Every structure is written in structure tokens, then in C-alpha cells.
Tab-separated table of C-alpha atoms and ligand atoms in Angstrom:
chain	number	residue	atom	x	y	z
J	1	MET	CA	4.466	22.124	4.524
J	2	THR	CA	1.457	19.817	4.483
J	3	LYS	CA	1.842	16.901	2.087
J	4	ARG	CA	-1.003	15.730	-0.093
J	5	VAL	CA	-1.487	11.963	-0.240
J	6	ALA	CA	-2.968	9.854	-3.042
J	7	ILE	CA	-4.037	6.369	-1.940
J	8	PHE	CA	-4.393	3.561	-4.505
J	9	VAL	CA	-6.849	0.762	-3.655
J	10	SER	CA	-8.347	-2.215	-5.452
J	11	GLY	CA	-10.452	-3.791	-2.714
J	12	GLY	CA	-11.930	-3.227	0.703
J	13	GLY	CA	-9.537	-0.484	1.642
J	14	SER	CA	-8.966	-1.270	5.301
J	15	ASN	CA	-5.382	0.002	5.062
J	16	MET	CA	-6.699	3.119	3.355
J	17	GLU	CA	-9.084	3.624	6.287
J	18	ALA	CA	-6.232	3.273	8.746
J	19	LEU	CA	-4.266	5.928	6.835
J	20	LEU	CA	-7.275	8.265	6.615
J	21	ASP	CA	-8.042	7.831	10.333
J	22	ASP	CA	-4.512	8.737	11.261
J	23	MET	CA	-4.316	11.732	8.908
J	24	ALA	CA	-7.521	13.052	10.508
J	25	LYS	CA	-5.713	13.420	13.828
J	26	PRO	CA	-4.383	16.856	14.758
J	27	GLY	CA	-0.775	17.604	13.936
J	28	HIS	CA	-0.364	15.103	11.082
J	29	ALA	CA	1.938	16.420	8.362
J	30	ALA	CA	-0.191	14.978	5.546
J	31	VAL	CA	-3.744	15.244	4.279
J	32	PRO	CA	-5.631	12.937	1.920
J	33	ALA	CA	-5.785	14.327	-1.617
J	34	VAL	CA	-7.536	11.504	-3.460
J	35	VAL	CA	-8.319	7.797	-3.374
J	36	VAL	CA	-7.968	6.138	-6.752
J	37	SER	CA	-8.967	2.655	-7.847
J	38	ASN	CA	-8.711	0.448	-10.909
J	39	ASN	CA	-11.806	-1.391	-9.658
J	40	PRO	CA	-15.112	0.481	-9.938
J	41	SER	CA	-16.642	-1.708	-7.237
J	42	ALA	CA	-13.773	-1.424	-4.746
J	43	GLY	CA	-15.267	-1.053	-1.284
J	44	GLY	CA	-12.584	1.484	-0.461
J	45	LEU	CA	-14.115	4.029	-2.833
J	46	ALA	CA	-17.393	4.272	-0.918
J	47	LYS	CA	-15.544	4.404	2.394
J	48	ALA	CA	-13.370	7.272	1.153
J	49	ALA	CA	-16.335	9.162	-0.279
J	50	ALA	CA	-18.219	8.743	3.017
J	51	ARG	CA	-15.326	10.539	4.701
J	52	GLY	CA	-15.440	13.373	2.189
J	53	VAL	CA	-12.266	12.309	0.393
J	54	ALA	CA	-12.176	12.762	-3.396
J	55	THR	CA	-12.253	9.533	-5.392
J	56	GLU	CA	-11.298	8.625	-8.937
J	57	VAL	CA	-11.749	5.381	-10.871
J	58	VAL	CA	-9.824	4.183	-13.892
J	59	ASP	CA	-11.088	0.720	-14.788
J	60	HIS	CA	-8.124	-1.206	-16.177
J	61	ARG	CA	-10.260	-3.671	-18.151
J	62	PRO	CA	-11.018	-1.567	-21.245
J	63	PHE	CA	-7.260	-1.097	-21.680
J	64	GLY	CA	-6.663	-4.816	-22.121
J	65	GLY	CA	-2.951	-5.441	-21.784
J	66	ASP	CA	-1.992	-1.841	-22.587
J	67	ARG	CA	-0.530	-0.904	-19.218
J	68	PRO	CA	1.023	2.399	-20.369
J	69	ALA	CA	-2.360	3.585	-21.667
J	70	PHE	CA	-4.033	2.600	-18.380
J	71	GLU	CA	-1.336	4.434	-16.447
J	72	ALA	CA	-1.645	7.543	-18.620
J	73	ALA	CA	-5.357	7.620	-17.786
J	74	LEU	CA	-4.554	7.119	-14.109
J	75	LEU	CA	-2.077	9.969	-14.186
J	76	ALA	CA	-4.606	12.268	-15.836
J	77	GLN	CA	-7.065	11.574	-12.999
J	78	LEU	CA	-4.421	12.059	-10.318
J	79	GLU	CA	-2.792	15.251	-11.541
J	80	PRO	CA	-5.587	17.699	-10.657
J	81	HIS	CA	-5.323	16.506	-7.039
J	82	ALA	CA	-1.636	17.470	-6.935
J	83	PRO	CA	-0.394	14.653	-4.699
J	84	ASP	CA	3.031	14.761	-3.083
J	85	ILE	CA	2.986	11.186	-1.729
J	86	TYR	CA	1.534	8.048	-3.325
J	87	CYS	CA	0.446	5.177	-1.050
J	88	LEU	CA	-0.352	1.818	-2.598
J	89	ALA	CA	-2.793	0.111	-0.225
J	90	GLY	CA	-3.966	-3.191	-1.642
J	91	PHE	CA	-3.584	-1.941	-5.221
J	92	MET	CA	-3.584	-5.094	-7.309
J	93	ARG	CA	-2.165	-3.873	-10.616
J	94	VAL	CA	1.482	-4.234	-11.504
J	95	LEU	CA	2.834	-0.805	-12.479
J	96	THR	CA	5.333	-0.333	-15.301
J	97	GLU	CA	8.884	0.766	-14.709
J	98	GLY	CA	8.206	4.035	-16.545
J	99	PHE	CA	5.261	4.874	-14.296
J	100	VAL	CA	7.041	3.950	-11.084
J	101	ARG	CA	10.158	5.947	-11.956
J	102	GLN	CA	8.111	9.146	-12.186
J	103	PHE	CA	7.323	8.785	-8.487
J	104	SER	CA	10.704	7.648	-7.289
J	105	GLY	CA	11.084	8.372	-3.584
J	106	ARG	CA	7.447	9.442	-3.301
J	107	MET	CA	5.566	6.139	-3.701
J	108	ILE	CA	5.240	3.569	-0.913
J	109	ASN	CA	3.520	0.191	-0.640
J	110	ILE	CA	2.423	-2.227	2.058
J	111	HIS	CA	3.041	-5.901	1.450
J	112	PRO	CA	1.808	-8.749	3.673
J	113	SER	CA	5.098	-10.538	4.269
J	114	LEU	CA	8.463	-9.993	5.859
J	115	LEU	CA	10.210	-8.832	2.694
J	116	PRO	CA	12.429	-9.920	1.072
J	117	LEU	CA	10.488	-13.122	1.787
J	118	TYR	CA	7.444	-13.855	-0.362
J	119	ARG	CA	7.111	-11.170	-2.985
J	120	GLY	CA	3.876	-11.434	-4.960
J	121	LEU	CA	0.731	-13.307	-3.943
J	122	ARG	CA	-0.295	-16.059	-1.458
J	123	THR	CA	2.139	-14.741	1.114
J	124	HIS	CA	0.368	-16.212	4.149
J	125	ALA	CA	0.005	-19.667	2.625
J	126	ARG	CA	3.651	-19.621	1.581
J	127	ALA	CA	4.803	-18.683	5.085
J	128	LEU	CA	2.759	-21.572	6.506
J	129	GLU	CA	4.000	-24.016	3.855
J	130	ALA	CA	7.572	-23.069	4.700
J	131	GLY	CA	6.948	-23.693	8.402
J	132	ASP	CA	8.051	-20.176	9.311
J	133	ALA	CA	8.001	-19.295	12.991
J	134	GLU	CA	7.333	-15.630	12.176
J	135	HIS	CA	5.396	-13.722	9.557
J	136	GLY	CA	4.333	-10.120	9.156
J	137	CYS	CA	4.140	-7.121	6.880
J	138	THR	CA	6.445	-4.571	5.314
J	139	VAL	CA	6.150	-1.006	4.064
J	140	HIS	CA	8.695	-0.139	1.399
J	141	LEU	CA	9.539	2.473	-1.174
J	142	VAL	CA	8.243	1.399	-4.568
J	143	THR	CA	10.874	0.623	-7.180
J	144	PRO	CA	10.304	-0.962	-10.592
J	145	GLU	CA	10.785	-4.527	-9.335
J	146	LEU	CA	7.642	-5.981	-7.732
J	147	ASP	CA	7.650	-5.793	-3.914
J	148	GLU	CA	11.202	-4.534	-3.749
J	149	GLY	CA	12.657	-1.225	-2.681
J	150	PRO	CA	14.129	0.095	0.551
J	151	ILE	CA	12.240	-1.002	3.658
J	152	LEU	CA	10.569	1.779	5.647
J	153	GLY	CA	8.927	-0.415	8.257
J	154	GLN	CA	8.269	-3.972	9.241
J	155	SER	CA	6.035	-5.649	11.789
J	156	ARG	CA	6.555	-9.272	12.774
J	157	ILE	CA	4.222	-11.634	14.563
J	158	PRO	CA	4.615	-15.257	15.644
J	159	VAL	CA	2.939	-17.963	13.588
J	160	GLU	CA	0.706	-19.862	16.031
J	161	PRO	CA	-0.076	-23.583	16.032
J	162	GLY	CA	-3.344	-24.115	14.188
J	163	ASP	CA	-2.995	-20.988	12.028
J	164	THR	CA	-4.663	-21.217	8.650
J	165	ASP	CA	-3.805	-18.695	5.985
J	166	GLU	CA	-7.076	-16.848	6.723
J	167	ILE	CA	-6.361	-16.643	10.443
J	168	LEU	CA	-2.798	-15.551	9.816
J	169	ALA	CA	-3.881	-13.018	7.181
J	170	ALA	CA	-6.324	-11.450	9.630
J	171	ARG	CA	-3.625	-11.110	12.284
J	172	VAL	CA	-1.160	-9.638	9.808
J	173	LEU	CA	-3.799	-7.206	8.549
J	174	ARG	CA	-4.236	-5.835	12.086
J	175	GLN	CA	-0.500	-5.165	12.135
J	176	GLU	CA	-0.693	-3.515	8.714
J	177	HIS	CA	-3.203	-1.058	10.160
J	178	ILE	CA	-0.679	-0.060	12.824
J	179	LEU	CA	2.455	-0.105	10.688
J	180	TYR	CA	1.301	1.779	7.593
J	181	PRO	CA	0.057	4.896	9.425
J	182	ALA	CA	3.186	4.905	11.586
J	183	VAL	CA	5.398	4.836	8.497
J	184	LEU	CA	3.367	7.487	6.663
J	185	ARG	CA	3.651	9.823	9.659
J	186	ARG	CA	7.445	9.671	9.433
J	187	PHE	CA	7.566	9.647	5.659
J	188	ALA	CA	5.444	12.800	5.453
J	189	VAL	CA	8.101	14.720	7.375
J	190	GLY	CA	10.899	13.297	5.227
J	191	ASP	CA	12.064	10.719	7.770
J	192	HIS	CA	12.906	7.431	6.070
J	193	THR	CA	14.308	5.746	9.174
J	194	PRO	CA	12.735	2.269	9.217
J	195	ILE	CA	10.241	1.409	11.941
J	196	PHE	CA	10.340	-2.097	13.373
J	197	LEU	CA	7.276	-3.271	15.308
J	198	PRO	CA	6.225	-4.504	17.739
O	1	GRF	C1	-3.517	-6.152	2.438
O	1	GRF	O1	-3.139	-7.325	3.063
O	1	GRF	C2	-2.360	-5.603	1.655
O	1	GRF	O2	-1.140	-5.748	2.292
O	1	GRF	C3	-2.427	-6.483	0.440
O	1	GRF	O3	-3.805	-6.559	0.147
O	1	GRF	C4	-4.544	-6.396	1.336
O	1	GRF	C5	-5.461	-5.241	1.131
O	1	GRF	O4	-6.358	-5.077	2.157
O	1	GRF	N1	-1.589	-6.010	-0.613
O	1	GRF	P1	-7.211	-3.718	2.277
O	1	GRF	O5	-7.833	-3.428	0.920
O	1	GRF	O6	-6.297	-2.640	2.732
O	1	GRF	O7	-8.272	-4.056	3.293
């Protein structure tokens, strides 16, 4: 049965585009249901709308620190789209344990590091500061702890001499665009076997 996918974005949405491009190919087991953002000016919203994908916005700012109220509003916007799978793609809000538990086994995230290394922010700078020979990105099931959860895929690249965090981030992002669609393809048919690239 075709799975319906909700994609959460906060910014430019290049990972979202990679997922939408792949779902548009014949034979994919999933279709986009909705793109949702906490940021009314997220570039990803316009890109999704231009492709005819439904969009929803729940600005987190009026909710102040009331995360459960923000999440209740998010849920209300999502429900009519009846998603089966939830893809976090550059979604920059921390979700509460209660919210995440509702989607256990159905929510996945992409993170720009080789988890379990470098949960949270500044992942590229931290990899460079540590003198790592390799860096990369990870897709994982979302669990209540930030950037944890079983790994569904990982792509590693060498750190090159002269890399700055911007240069490294750009190279990792290209890998994200390959890894995330590859993982979603498997995930949509219930296959949780991890993918390791390249
Ligand atoms: C990606 O690097 C993602 O892994 C991180 O934020 C970035 C979002 O980029 N969490 P985009 O919005 O998909 O272009």
C-alpha cells in the first residue's frame, strides 16, 4: 500500500526536494502528503508548493516556550493529510518526548554527522576541530533523545586538507541528498536494514 509522507522543514528544504524528486519517480512506495514548517519564510514551503505538494505552517513563536501547545497545533495541521511516515528534513525545533512517542517507528531524521558523534549543532566545525579524518551524515529513527535512535543509513566522506566548515557542510549536504531518499525508499516498504554509503 502506498505510504503518505509528511516532511518537516525549517529552512531551504534541499533534503525535502531530494525526497520529493525521488518520490516522483515511478514505482516508489511513498507519495508526499504534506510539507510542514515552523518557519513561515522557510524556502522549502515555496519549493513544495511549486511542485503541487500541500503545505502547512505553524509558527512556533506565538507559543513562546509552550512546546506542547505548539505541537498540538502542528498535529492539528498534519492530521487531515493522514501521513504514515514523518520525515524531519532540517526541522530546527526540538520535539517533546510525548510528541515523538506518538510517531514511534514512523518518524525519521537526517543529521549532518556520523552519529553517535556530534549530536546537536555545529557538527561540521566540531568534526574539523577534532581533526577527524572522516565526516558524513546519518538517517535515524527519531526517539525522544535528540539525534539518537536506531541508525537507518550513514554516508561517510573523507575530510580534505583545507576544508572549512562551509566547504565540508556543502560536501556532506550532497551526500544527504543521496542518502535520505535511499533510506526512505527502503523505509516505505518496511525495510529497516541500514544503508551504508558510499
Ligand atoms: C541539513 O544539513 C540537515 O541535515 C540539517 O540541516 C540542513 C538542512 O538543509 N539538519 P535543507 O533545509 O535540507 O537544505
